[in-house]
GROMACS .gro file of C-alpha atoms in nm:
model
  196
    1UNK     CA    1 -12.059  -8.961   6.536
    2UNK     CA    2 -12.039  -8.970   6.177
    3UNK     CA    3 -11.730  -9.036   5.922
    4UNK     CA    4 -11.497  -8.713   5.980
    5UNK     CA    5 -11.389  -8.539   5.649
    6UNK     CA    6 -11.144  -8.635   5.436
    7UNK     CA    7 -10.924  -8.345   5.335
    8UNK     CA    8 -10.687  -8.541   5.147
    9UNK     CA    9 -10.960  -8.674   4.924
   10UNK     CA   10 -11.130  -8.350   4.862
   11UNK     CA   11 -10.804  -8.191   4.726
   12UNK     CA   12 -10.735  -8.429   4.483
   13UNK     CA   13 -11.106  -8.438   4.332
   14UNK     CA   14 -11.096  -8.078   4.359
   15UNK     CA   15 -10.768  -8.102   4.138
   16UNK     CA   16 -10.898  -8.305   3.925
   17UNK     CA   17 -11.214  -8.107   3.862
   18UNK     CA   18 -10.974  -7.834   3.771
   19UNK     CA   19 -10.833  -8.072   3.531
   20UNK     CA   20 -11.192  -8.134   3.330
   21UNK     CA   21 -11.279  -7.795   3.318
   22UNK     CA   22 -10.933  -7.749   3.111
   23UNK     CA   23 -10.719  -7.531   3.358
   24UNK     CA   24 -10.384  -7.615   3.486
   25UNK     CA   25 -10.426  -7.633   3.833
   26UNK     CA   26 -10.008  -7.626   3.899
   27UNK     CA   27 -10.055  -7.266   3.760
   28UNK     CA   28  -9.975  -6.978   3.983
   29UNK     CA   29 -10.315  -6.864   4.040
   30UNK     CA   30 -10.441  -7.228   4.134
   31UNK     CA   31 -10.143  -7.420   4.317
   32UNK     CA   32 -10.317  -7.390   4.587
   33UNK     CA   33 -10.667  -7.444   4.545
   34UNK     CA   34 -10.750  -7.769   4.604
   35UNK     CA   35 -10.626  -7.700   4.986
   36UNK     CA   36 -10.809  -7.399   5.009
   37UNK     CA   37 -11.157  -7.562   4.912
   38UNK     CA   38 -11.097  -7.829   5.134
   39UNK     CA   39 -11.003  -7.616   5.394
   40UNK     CA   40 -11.337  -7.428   5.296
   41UNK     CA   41 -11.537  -7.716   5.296
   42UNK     CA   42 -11.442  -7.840   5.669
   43UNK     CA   43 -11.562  -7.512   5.771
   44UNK     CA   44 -11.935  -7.513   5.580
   45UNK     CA   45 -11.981  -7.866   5.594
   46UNK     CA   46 -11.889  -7.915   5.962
   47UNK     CA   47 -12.241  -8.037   6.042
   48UNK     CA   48 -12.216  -8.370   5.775
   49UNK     CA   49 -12.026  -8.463   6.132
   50UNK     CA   50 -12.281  -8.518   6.358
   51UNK     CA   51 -12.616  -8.656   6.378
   52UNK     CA   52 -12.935  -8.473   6.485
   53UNK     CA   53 -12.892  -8.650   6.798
   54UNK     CA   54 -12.547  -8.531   6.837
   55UNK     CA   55 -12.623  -8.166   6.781
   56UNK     CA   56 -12.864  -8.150   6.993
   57UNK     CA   57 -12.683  -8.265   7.294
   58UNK     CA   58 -12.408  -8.013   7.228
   59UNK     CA   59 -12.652  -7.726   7.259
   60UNK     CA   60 -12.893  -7.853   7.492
   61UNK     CA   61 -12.784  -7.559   7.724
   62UNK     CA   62 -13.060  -7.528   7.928
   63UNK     CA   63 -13.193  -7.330   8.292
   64UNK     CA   64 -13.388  -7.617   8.399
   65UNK     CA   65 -13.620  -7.389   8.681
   66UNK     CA   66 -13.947  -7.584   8.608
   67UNK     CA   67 -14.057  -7.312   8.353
   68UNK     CA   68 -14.308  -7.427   8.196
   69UNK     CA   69 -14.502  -7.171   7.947
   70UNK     CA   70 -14.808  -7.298   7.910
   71UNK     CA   71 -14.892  -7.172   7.615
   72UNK     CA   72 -14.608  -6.892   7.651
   73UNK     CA   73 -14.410  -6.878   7.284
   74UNK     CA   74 -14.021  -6.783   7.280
   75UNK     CA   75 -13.936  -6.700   6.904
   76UNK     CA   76 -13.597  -6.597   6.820
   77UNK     CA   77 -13.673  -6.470   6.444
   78UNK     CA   78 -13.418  -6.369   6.177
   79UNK     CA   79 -13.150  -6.588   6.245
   80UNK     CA   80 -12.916  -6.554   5.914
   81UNK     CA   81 -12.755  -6.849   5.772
   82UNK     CA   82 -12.669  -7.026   5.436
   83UNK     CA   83 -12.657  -7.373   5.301
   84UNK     CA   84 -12.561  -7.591   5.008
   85UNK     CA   85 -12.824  -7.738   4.819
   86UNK     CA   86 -12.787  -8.119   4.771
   87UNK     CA   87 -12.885  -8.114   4.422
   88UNK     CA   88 -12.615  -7.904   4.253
   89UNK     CA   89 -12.416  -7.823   4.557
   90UNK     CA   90 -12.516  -7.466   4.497
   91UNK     CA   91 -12.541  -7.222   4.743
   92UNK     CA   92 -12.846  -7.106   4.925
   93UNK     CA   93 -12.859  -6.761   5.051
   94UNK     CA   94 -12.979  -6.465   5.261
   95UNK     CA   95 -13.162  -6.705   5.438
   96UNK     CA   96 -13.381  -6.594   5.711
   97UNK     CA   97 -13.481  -6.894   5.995
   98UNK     CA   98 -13.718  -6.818   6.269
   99UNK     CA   99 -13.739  -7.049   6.549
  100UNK     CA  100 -14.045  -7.081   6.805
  101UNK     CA  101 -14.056  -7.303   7.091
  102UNK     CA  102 -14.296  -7.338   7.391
  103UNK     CA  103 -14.120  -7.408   7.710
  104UNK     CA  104 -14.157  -7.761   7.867
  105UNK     CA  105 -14.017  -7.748   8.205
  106UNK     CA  106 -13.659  -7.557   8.075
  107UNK     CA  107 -13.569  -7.286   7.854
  108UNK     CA  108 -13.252  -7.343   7.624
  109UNK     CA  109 -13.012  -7.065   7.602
  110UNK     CA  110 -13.079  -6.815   7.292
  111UNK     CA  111 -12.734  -6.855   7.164
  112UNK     CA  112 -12.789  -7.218   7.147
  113UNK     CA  113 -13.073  -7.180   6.896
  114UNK     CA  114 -12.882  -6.980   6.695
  115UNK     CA  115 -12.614  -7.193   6.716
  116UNK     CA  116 -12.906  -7.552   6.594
  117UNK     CA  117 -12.999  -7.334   6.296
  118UNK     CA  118 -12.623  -7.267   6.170
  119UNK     CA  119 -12.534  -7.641   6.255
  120UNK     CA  120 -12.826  -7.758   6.071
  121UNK     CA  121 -12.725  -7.601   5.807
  122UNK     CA  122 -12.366  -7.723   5.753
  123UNK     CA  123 -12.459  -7.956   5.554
  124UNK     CA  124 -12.559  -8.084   5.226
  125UNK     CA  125 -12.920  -7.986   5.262
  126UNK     CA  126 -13.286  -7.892   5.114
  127UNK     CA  127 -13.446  -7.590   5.243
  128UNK     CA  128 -13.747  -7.811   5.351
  129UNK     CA  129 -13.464  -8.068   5.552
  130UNK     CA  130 -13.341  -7.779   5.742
  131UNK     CA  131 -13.698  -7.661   5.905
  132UNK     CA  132 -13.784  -8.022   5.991
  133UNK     CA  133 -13.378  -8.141   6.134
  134UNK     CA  134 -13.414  -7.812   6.322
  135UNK     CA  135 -13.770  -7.911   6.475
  136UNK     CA  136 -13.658  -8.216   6.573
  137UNK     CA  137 -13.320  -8.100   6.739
  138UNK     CA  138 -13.506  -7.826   6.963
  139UNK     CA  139 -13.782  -8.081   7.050
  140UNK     CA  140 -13.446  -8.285   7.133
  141UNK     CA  141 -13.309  -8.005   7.336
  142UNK     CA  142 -13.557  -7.823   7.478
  143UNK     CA  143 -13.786  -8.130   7.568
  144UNK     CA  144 -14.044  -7.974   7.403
  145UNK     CA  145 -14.273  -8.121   7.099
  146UNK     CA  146 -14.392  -7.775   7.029
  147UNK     CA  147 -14.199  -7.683   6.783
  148UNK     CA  148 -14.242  -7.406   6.421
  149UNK     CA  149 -13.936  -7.369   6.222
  150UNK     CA  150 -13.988  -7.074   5.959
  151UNK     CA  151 -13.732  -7.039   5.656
  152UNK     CA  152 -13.724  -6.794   5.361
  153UNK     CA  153 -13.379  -6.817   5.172
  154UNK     CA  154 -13.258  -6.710   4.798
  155UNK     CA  155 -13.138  -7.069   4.581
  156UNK     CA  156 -12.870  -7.022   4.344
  157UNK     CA  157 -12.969  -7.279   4.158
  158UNK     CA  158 -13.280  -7.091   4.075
  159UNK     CA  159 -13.143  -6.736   4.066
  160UNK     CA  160 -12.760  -6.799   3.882
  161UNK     CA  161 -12.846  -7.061   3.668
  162UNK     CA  162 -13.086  -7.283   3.463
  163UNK     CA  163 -13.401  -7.060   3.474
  164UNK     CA  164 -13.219  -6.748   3.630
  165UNK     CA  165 -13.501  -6.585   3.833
  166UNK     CA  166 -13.278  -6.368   4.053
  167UNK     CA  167 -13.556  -6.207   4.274
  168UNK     CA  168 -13.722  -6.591   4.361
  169UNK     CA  169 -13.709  -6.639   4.693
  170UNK     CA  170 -13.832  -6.970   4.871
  171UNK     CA  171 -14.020  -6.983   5.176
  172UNK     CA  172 -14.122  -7.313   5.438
  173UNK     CA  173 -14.223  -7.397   5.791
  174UNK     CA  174 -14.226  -7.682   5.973
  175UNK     CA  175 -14.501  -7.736   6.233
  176UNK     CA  176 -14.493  -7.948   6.533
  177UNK     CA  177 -14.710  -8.009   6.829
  178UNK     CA  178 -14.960  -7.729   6.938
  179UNK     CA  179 -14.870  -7.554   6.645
  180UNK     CA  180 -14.922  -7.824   6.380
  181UNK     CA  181 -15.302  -7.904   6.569
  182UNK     CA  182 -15.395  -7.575   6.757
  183UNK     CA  183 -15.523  -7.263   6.506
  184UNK     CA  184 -15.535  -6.992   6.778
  185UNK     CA  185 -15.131  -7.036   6.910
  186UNK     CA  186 -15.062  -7.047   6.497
  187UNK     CA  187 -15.263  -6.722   6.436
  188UNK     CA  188 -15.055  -6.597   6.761
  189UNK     CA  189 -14.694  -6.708   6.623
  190UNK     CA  190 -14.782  -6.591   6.240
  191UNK     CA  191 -14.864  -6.243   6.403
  192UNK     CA  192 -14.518  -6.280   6.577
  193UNK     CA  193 -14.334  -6.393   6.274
  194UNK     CA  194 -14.470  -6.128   6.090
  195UNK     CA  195 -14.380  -5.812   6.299
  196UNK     CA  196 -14.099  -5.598   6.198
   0.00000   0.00000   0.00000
């Protein structure tokens, strides 16, 4: 397991943060800021906690019946989420990931997959580091190496500030296994993705 967060620390850099930006954070409306952000930042940074490793042992929820799919695809698409970009700690948002796996002998729960993606993405992150920590966690999980992680998210960073491009949006996928090397199952799972 990785270091657990220091709340103590957070508050006083948030305080003194509050300090340089020239506001008087023993004010009314800020007394209590710096515990609220690091209260915050527990919650949406929960997943700095744990390795890939880790998370994928806590939601390796399988039903282990010998299912195995063949070539048989289980996509769980639209999964919402947001994430803090490592660069300027800015948000990333209405963020779509899509999640295909084929079966290898189990099936992992649906909820669970949900569950990777969010994990994943408690964290200090880049859009393109969520797809492939997700990959790896379900191939961890499900036993499988096939594997396509599909992300399209808004970046504050782009949108709020610096070149302000509100309507931007950023899309990735990660490929592994059969549908990194085999063209017919990717034609199959971009016809998937795509549906409404």
């Amino acid at each position: 397991m990785k270091k657990d967060i220091d709340y103590e620390s957070i508050k006083e850099h948030v305080r003194g943060i509050l300090i340089a930006l020239g506001d008087d954070p023993d004010r009314e409306g800020l007394k209590e800021t710096p515990e609220r952000v690091a209260k915050m930042y527990g919650e949406v940074f929960e997943g700095m906690k744990y390795s890939n490793a880790e998370i994928a042992e806590m939601f390796n929820k399988s039903f282990e019946d010998g299912f195995s799919g063949g070539s048989d695809i289980v996509l769980v698409k639209d999964i919402e989420a947001f994430s803090y970009c490592e660069h300027h700690m800015a948000l990333m948002y209405d963020m779509r990931i899509s999640v295909a796996y084929i079966p290898n002998g189990k099936v992992l729960g649906l909820s669970k997959i949900a569950r990777i993606a969010d994990m994943v993405c408690r964290r200090l992150q880049l859009q393109e580091r969520i797809g492939s920590d997700i990959a790896e966690i379900m191939q961890l999980a499900s036993g499988s190496d096939d594997v396509a992680v599909f992300i399209k998210a808004n970046h504050s960073c782009m949108t709020a500030r610096g070149i302000k491009k509100p309507s931007a949006k950023t899309f990735s996928s990660t490929l592994r296994g059969r549908f990194e090397t085999d063209p017919a199952l990717q034609s199959r799972l971009f016809i998937q993705i795509n549906e409404t």
